[in-house]
mmCIF file of C-alpha atoms in Angstrom:
data_model
loop_
_atom_site.group_PDB
_atom_site.id
_atom_site.type_symbol
_atom_site.label_atom_id
_atom_site.label_comp_id
_atom_site.label_asym_id
_atom_site.label_seq_id
_atom_site.Cartn_x
_atom_site.Cartn_y
_atom_site.Cartn_z
ATOM 1 C CA ALA A 1 -127.864 91.385 -17.349
ATOM 2 C CA GLN A 2 -131.437 90.939 -16.934
ATOM 3 C CA THR A 3 -132.815 87.519 -15.466
ATOM 4 C CA VAL A 4 -135.752 86.451 -15.024
ATOM 5 C CA THR A 5 -137.235 83.727 -12.125
ATOM 6 C CA GLN A 6 -140.085 81.027 -11.437
ATOM 7 C CA SER A 7 -139.867 79.401 -8.464
ATOM 8 C CA GLN A 8 -142.357 76.477 -9.120
ATOM 9 C CA PRO A 9 -141.230 74.355 -11.078
ATOM 10 C CA GLU A 10 -144.206 71.847 -11.327
ATOM 11 C CA MET A 11 -148.193 72.909 -10.469
ATOM 12 C CA SER A 12 -150.938 70.593 -10.477
ATOM 13 C CA VAL A 13 -154.653 71.670 -10.957
ATOM 14 C CA GLN A 14 -158.350 70.443 -10.900
ATOM 15 C CA GLU A 15 -159.720 70.895 -14.444
ATOM 16 C CA ALA A 16 -161.961 73.962 -14.337
ATOM 17 C CA GLU A 17 -160.000 75.591 -11.218
ATOM 18 C CA THR A 18 -158.217 78.874 -11.175
ATOM 19 C CA VAL A 19 -154.093 78.518 -11.321
ATOM 20 C CA THR A 20 -151.642 81.151 -10.720
ATOM 21 C CA LEU A 21 -147.702 80.861 -11.748
ATOM 22 C CA SER A 22 -145.273 83.423 -10.684
ATOM 23 C CA CYS A 23 -142.278 84.877 -12.244
ATOM 24 C CA THR A 24 -139.765 87.572 -11.252
ATOM 25 C CA TYR A 25 -137.593 89.580 -13.218
ATOM 26 C CA ASP A 26 -134.412 91.921 -12.497
ATOM 27 C CA THR A 27 -133.742 94.543 -14.764
ATOM 28 C CA SER A 28 -132.336 98.268 -14.554
ATOM 29 C CA GLU A 29 -134.092 99.171 -17.602
ATOM 30 C CA SER A 30 -137.331 101.357 -16.952
ATOM 31 C CA ASP A 31 -139.123 100.168 -20.424
ATOM 32 C CA TYR A 32 -139.465 96.860 -21.638
ATOM 33 C CA TYR A 33 -141.894 94.023 -22.269
ATOM 34 C CA LEU A 34 -143.078 90.872 -20.688
ATOM 35 C CA PHE A 35 -144.470 87.398 -22.311
ATOM 36 C CA TRP A 36 -145.707 84.257 -20.911
ATOM 37 C CA TYR A 37 -145.068 81.183 -23.571
ATOM 38 C CA LYS A 38 -146.737 77.866 -23.831
ATOM 39 C CA GLN A 39 -144.814 75.010 -24.476
ATOM 40 C CA PRO A 40 -146.913 71.619 -25.077
ATOM 41 C CA PRO A 41 -145.224 68.118 -25.155
ATOM 42 C CA SER A 42 -145.457 69.209 -28.996
ATOM 43 C CA ARG A 43 -142.528 71.422 -27.753
ATOM 44 C CA GLN A 44 -143.511 74.303 -29.822
ATOM 45 C CA MET A 45 -143.431 77.882 -28.320
ATOM 46 C CA ILE A 46 -146.843 79.306 -28.323
ATOM 47 C CA LEU A 47 -147.214 82.888 -26.939
ATOM 48 C CA VAL A 48 -149.927 83.409 -24.292
ATOM 49 C CA ILE A 49 -149.743 86.860 -23.322
ATOM 50 C CA ARG A 50 -147.367 90.001 -23.506
ATOM 51 C CA GLN A 51 -147.866 93.302 -21.146
ATOM 52 C CA GLU A 52 -145.621 96.453 -21.714
ATOM 53 C CA ALA A 53 -144.106 97.914 -18.489
ATOM 54 C CA TYR A 54 -145.463 101.320 -19.330
ATOM 55 C CA LYS A 55 -148.585 100.176 -19.160
ATOM 56 C CA GLN A 56 -150.510 99.745 -15.789
ATOM 57 C CA GLN A 57 -153.664 98.026 -16.674
ATOM 58 C CA ASN A 58 -153.445 94.112 -16.861
ATOM 59 C CA ALA A 59 -153.189 92.643 -19.823
ATOM 60 C CA THR A 60 -155.736 90.480 -20.305
ATOM 61 C CA GLU A 61 -156.037 86.513 -23.156
ATOM 62 C CA ASN A 62 -160.064 84.902 -22.626
ATOM 63 C CA ARG A 63 -159.139 82.894 -20.110
ATOM 64 C CA PHE A 64 -156.201 83.778 -19.484
ATOM 65 C CA SER A 65 -154.331 87.004 -17.275
ATOM 66 C CA VAL A 66 -151.580 88.673 -15.615
ATOM 67 C CA ASN A 67 -150.654 90.021 -12.172
ATOM 68 C CA PHE A 68 -147.898 92.569 -13.580
ATOM 69 C CA GLN A 69 -146.601 94.403 -10.476
ATOM 70 C CA LYS A 70 -143.638 96.844 -11.330
ATOM 71 C CA ALA A 71 -142.372 98.081 -7.918
ATOM 72 C CA ALA A 72 -141.959 94.281 -7.025
ATOM 73 C CA LYS A 73 -140.975 93.413 -10.896
ATOM 74 C CA SER A 74 -143.386 90.329 -10.495
ATOM 75 C CA PHE A 75 -145.018 89.676 -13.528
ATOM 76 C CA SER A 76 -147.572 85.740 -12.096
ATOM 77 C CA LEU A 77 -150.139 84.083 -14.997
ATOM 78 C CA LYS A 78 -153.620 83.284 -14.215
ATOM 79 C CA ILE A 79 -155.461 81.048 -15.786
ATOM 80 C CA SER A 80 -159.364 80.092 -14.935
ATOM 81 C CA ASP A 81 -161.233 77.555 -15.624
ATOM 82 C CA SER A 82 -158.056 75.132 -16.350
ATOM 83 C CA GLN A 83 -158.465 72.669 -19.238
ATOM 84 C CA LEU A 84 -156.693 69.990 -20.465
ATOM 85 C CA GLY A 85 -155.246 71.860 -23.307
ATOM 86 C CA ASP A 86 -153.423 73.682 -20.643
ATOM 87 C CA ALA A 87 -150.995 70.781 -19.681
ATOM 88 C CA ALA A 88 -148.034 72.327 -20.793
ATOM 89 C CA MET A 89 -144.735 73.868 -19.903
ATOM 90 C CA TYR A 90 -144.963 78.269 -18.752
ATOM 91 C CA PHE A 91 -142.131 79.813 -19.815
ATOM 92 C CA CYS A 92 -141.858 83.459 -17.908
ATOM 93 C CA ALA A 93 -139.602 85.734 -20.256
ATOM 94 C CA TYR A 94 -138.683 89.526 -20.754
ATOM 95 C CA ARG A 95 -137.107 91.891 -23.607
ATOM 96 C CA ARG A 96 -135.845 95.143 -23.125
ATOM 97 C CA LEU A 97 -137.758 98.509 -25.229
ATOM 98 C CA MET A 98 -137.329 98.244 -28.752
ATOM 99 C CA TYR A 99 -137.287 102.018 -30.370
ATOM 100 C CA SER A 100 -139.454 102.905 -33.628
ATOM 101 C CA GLY A 101 -137.536 101.825 -36.258
ATOM 102 C CA GLY A 102 -135.068 99.895 -34.117
ATOM 103 C CA GLY A 103 -133.428 96.568 -34.184
ATOM 104 C CA ALA A 104 -134.266 93.113 -32.795
ATOM 105 C CA ASP A 105 -133.608 91.753 -29.624
ATOM 106 C CA GLY A 106 -133.470 88.357 -27.831
ATOM 107 C CA LEU A 107 -136.030 87.025 -24.939
ATOM 108 C CA THR A 108 -134.324 85.968 -21.631
ATOM 109 C CA PHE A 109 -136.542 83.248 -20.437
ATOM 110 C CA GLY A 110 -137.248 81.724 -16.895
ATOM 111 C CA LYS A 111 -136.461 77.904 -16.348
ATOM 112 C CA GLY A 112 -140.220 77.613 -16.849
ATOM 113 C CA THR A 113 -143.007 75.786 -14.458
ATOM 114 C CA HIS A 114 -144.279 72.305 -15.226
ATOM 115 C CA LEU A 115 -148.136 72.863 -15.553
ATOM 116 C CA ILE A 116 -150.472 69.599 -14.416
ATOM 117 C CA ILE A 117 -154.319 69.745 -15.316
ATOM 118 C CA GLN A 118 -156.080 66.899 -12.964
ATOM 119 C CA PRO A 119 -159.314 65.379 -14.855
ATOM 120 C CA GLU B 1 -148.911 77.033 -37.368
ATOM 121 C CA THR B 2 -146.688 76.942 -40.575
ATOM 122 C CA GLY B 3 -146.122 80.650 -39.567
ATOM 123 C CA VAL B 4 -142.097 79.101 -38.601
ATOM 124 C CA THR B 5 -140.696 76.139 -40.290
ATOM 125 C CA GLN B 6 -137.968 74.462 -39.234
ATOM 126 C CA THR B 7 -135.943 71.358 -40.821
ATOM 127 C CA PRO B 8 -135.119 68.456 -39.839
ATOM 128 C CA ARG B 9 -137.025 68.016 -37.037
ATOM 129 C CA HIS B 10 -134.979 65.279 -35.897
ATOM 130 C CA LEU B 11 -131.166 64.936 -36.050
ATOM 131 C CA VAL B 12 -128.428 62.608 -34.867
ATOM 132 C CA MET B 13 -125.153 63.606 -35.886
ATOM 133 C CA GLY B 14 -121.689 61.848 -34.636
ATOM 134 C CA MET B 15 -118.737 64.724 -33.676
ATOM 135 C CA THR B 16 -117.028 64.521 -36.595
ATOM 136 C CA ASN B 17 -119.922 65.378 -39.037
ATOM 137 C CA LYS B 18 -121.124 69.033 -40.598
ATOM 138 C CA LYS B 19 -124.335 68.893 -40.769
ATOM 139 C CA SER B 20 -127.286 72.777 -41.098
ATOM 140 C CA LEU B 21 -130.531 73.461 -39.282
ATOM 141 C CA LYS B 22 -132.713 75.299 -41.797
ATOM 142 C CA CYS B 23 -135.555 77.429 -40.460
ATOM 143 C CA GLU B 24 -138.044 79.274 -43.204
ATOM 144 C CA GLN B 25 -140.692 82.188 -42.238
ATOM 145 C CA HIS B 26 -143.261 82.661 -43.892
ATOM 146 C CA LEU B 27 -144.422 86.076 -41.474
ATOM 147 C CA GLY B 28 -142.918 88.969 -43.060
ATOM 148 C CA HIS B 29 -140.384 89.240 -41.238
ATOM 149 C CA ASN B 30 -136.951 90.745 -40.278
ATOM 150 C CA ALA B 31 -135.577 89.687 -37.570
ATOM 151 C CA MET B 32 -135.057 85.620 -36.653
ATOM 152 C CA TYR B 33 -133.036 84.474 -34.116
ATOM 153 C CA TRP B 34 -131.778 80.525 -32.806
ATOM 154 C CA TYR B 35 -131.826 79.752 -29.111
ATOM 155 C CA LYS B 36 -130.867 76.243 -27.401
ATOM 156 C CA GLN B 37 -132.818 74.500 -25.355
ATOM 157 C CA SER B 38 -131.211 71.973 -23.032
ATOM 158 C CA ALA B 39 -132.366 69.771 -20.294
ATOM 159 C CA LYS B 40 -133.376 71.845 -16.975
ATOM 160 C CA LYS B 41 -131.977 74.812 -18.207
ATOM 161 C CA PRO B 42 -133.195 78.216 -19.900
ATOM 162 C CA LEU B 43 -133.543 78.562 -23.247
ATOM 163 C CA GLU B 44 -130.135 80.655 -24.326
ATOM 164 C CA LEU B 45 -130.375 83.158 -27.456
ATOM 165 C CA MET B 46 -127.503 81.855 -29.771
ATOM 166 C CA PHE B 47 -127.485 84.696 -32.219
ATOM 167 C CA VAL B 48 -129.687 87.492 -33.657
ATOM 168 C CA TYR B 49 -130.468 88.942 -36.983
ATOM 169 C CA SER B 50 -131.455 91.864 -37.928
ATOM 170 C CA LEU B 51 -132.464 92.746 -41.730
ATOM 171 C CA GLU B 52 -129.926 89.636 -42.475
ATOM 172 C CA GLU B 53 -127.179 91.423 -40.243
ATOM 173 C CA ARG B 54 -125.947 89.016 -37.346
ATOM 174 C CA VAL B 55 -126.409 92.052 -34.673
ATOM 175 C CA GLU B 56 -125.921 89.641 -31.321
ATOM 176 C CA ASN B 57 -124.072 86.855 -30.942
ATOM 177 C CA ASN B 58 -124.164 85.205 -27.529
ATOM 178 C CA SER B 59 -120.737 83.925 -26.743
ATOM 179 C CA VAL B 60 -121.076 80.818 -28.664
ATOM 180 C CA PRO B 61 -118.603 78.286 -29.868
ATOM 181 C CA SER B 62 -117.678 78.721 -33.028
ATOM 182 C CA ARG B 63 -118.554 75.191 -34.296
ATOM 183 C CA PHE B 64 -122.586 76.483 -34.364
ATOM 184 C CA SER B 65 -121.909 78.655 -37.788
ATOM 185 C CA PRO B 66 -125.318 81.354 -38.293
ATOM 186 C CA GLU B 67 -126.185 82.129 -41.714
ATOM 187 C CA CYS B 68 -129.097 84.748 -42.909
ATOM 188 C CA PRO B 69 -128.824 84.851 -46.680
ATOM 189 C CA ASN B 70 -132.147 87.387 -46.998
ATOM 190 C CA SER B 71 -135.194 87.460 -44.695
ATOM 191 C CA SER B 72 -136.354 84.826 -44.763
ATOM 192 C CA HIS B 73 -134.449 82.087 -44.392
ATOM 193 C CA LEU B 74 -131.795 81.478 -41.225
ATOM 194 C CA PHE B 75 -129.239 78.461 -40.872
ATOM 195 C CA LEU B 76 -127.204 77.325 -37.997
ATOM 196 C CA HIS B 77 -124.713 74.806 -39.791
ATOM 197 C CA LEU B 78 -122.832 72.512 -36.963
ATOM 198 C CA HIS B 79 -119.104 71.173 -37.469
ATOM 199 C CA THR B 80 -117.097 69.414 -34.298
ATOM 200 C CA LEU B 81 -120.401 68.920 -32.557
ATOM 201 C CA GLN B 82 -120.228 68.094 -28.641
ATOM 202 C CA PRO B 83 -122.047 65.499 -26.778
ATOM 203 C CA GLU B 84 -122.891 68.344 -24.330
ATOM 204 C CA ASP B 85 -124.378 70.075 -27.376
ATOM 205 C CA SER B 86 -127.550 67.671 -27.586
ATOM 206 C CA ALA B 87 -130.799 69.798 -27.408
ATOM 207 C CA LEU B 88 -133.715 71.760 -28.890
ATOM 208 C CA TYR B 89 -132.728 73.910 -31.224
ATOM 209 C CA LEU B 90 -135.536 76.980 -31.711
ATOM 210 C CA CYS B 91 -135.787 79.382 -34.260
ATOM 211 C CA ALA B 92 -137.908 82.751 -34.047
ATOM 212 C CA SER B 93 -138.398 85.168 -36.259
ATOM 213 C CA SER B 94 -139.840 88.928 -35.085
ATOM 214 C CA SER B 95 -141.123 92.434 -36.968
ATOM 215 C CA ARG B 96 -138.304 95.161 -36.107
ATOM 216 C CA LEU B 97 -140.053 97.722 -36.149
ATOM 217 C CA GLY B 98 -140.959 99.202 -32.515
ATOM 218 C CA GLY B 99 -143.333 98.095 -30.217
ATOM 219 C CA PHE B 100 -143.695 94.616 -28.812
ATOM 220 C CA GLY B 101 -141.476 92.453 -31.585
ATOM 221 C CA THR B 102 -143.298 89.637 -30.260
ATOM 222 C CA GLN B 103 -141.079 86.314 -31.430
ATOM 223 C CA TYR B 104 -142.980 83.844 -33.413
ATOM 224 C CA PHE B 105 -141.221 80.246 -33.207
ATOM 225 C CA GLY B 106 -140.522 77.291 -35.220
ATOM 226 C CA PRO B 107 -141.245 73.756 -34.054
ATOM 227 C CA GLY B 108 -137.703 73.307 -33.181
ATOM 228 C CA THR B 109 -134.733 70.637 -34.086
ATOM 229 C CA ARG B 110 -134.249 67.821 -31.322
ATOM 230 C CA LEU B 111 -130.241 67.405 -32.063
ATOM 231 C CA LEU B 112 -128.357 64.141 -30.735
ATOM 232 C CA VAL B 113 -124.720 64.645 -30.561
ATOM 233 C CA LEU B 114 -122.958 60.811 -30.435
#
């Protein structure tokens, strides 16, 4: 079974600074997808960024980028120029590869990291 | 965000009650999911439906009964729940075609079992 580990229950960063959230995972699969979701106090889960395991290039979405190290099974999230609106729980998630026309598969989540933004 | 809606948003029920949670997606997806989010535990996958067919039941107690009448609607029927079932129940949907199949979540139903 796949597992996802987020070793930082809570992180704090000054506004406008950069912060990195850690995530490691365990799988025997060679192809899979990785995601970072954000859950603000409203509890709405919002997709932040996603990465295909077979792509070596790290994904980037505006101020959010990942450092994907496949051999180390590591998938960290870097948030640049932190803003007050970034304060939330951040969840790392794994999903195995769905082949074209295939079915559906659930996500395996880590326990989350609570990100605090200091003004 | 109105892509995936859930009702009710809050629910309080006794252990002998029967209630249902409803999820509706407006994204044209054909796979739907129920997750449970308890305090200090990772989100747990409960059920997966693909084209209205249940493809995964993650060892969930029978007091939780899912129903997917069409690709836009998903229900979770609850009966004789226990206090430990109190949690946030999240619905999600995705396209079942290949590729990312990114899951989009609803706002959740916060359930309290007394």
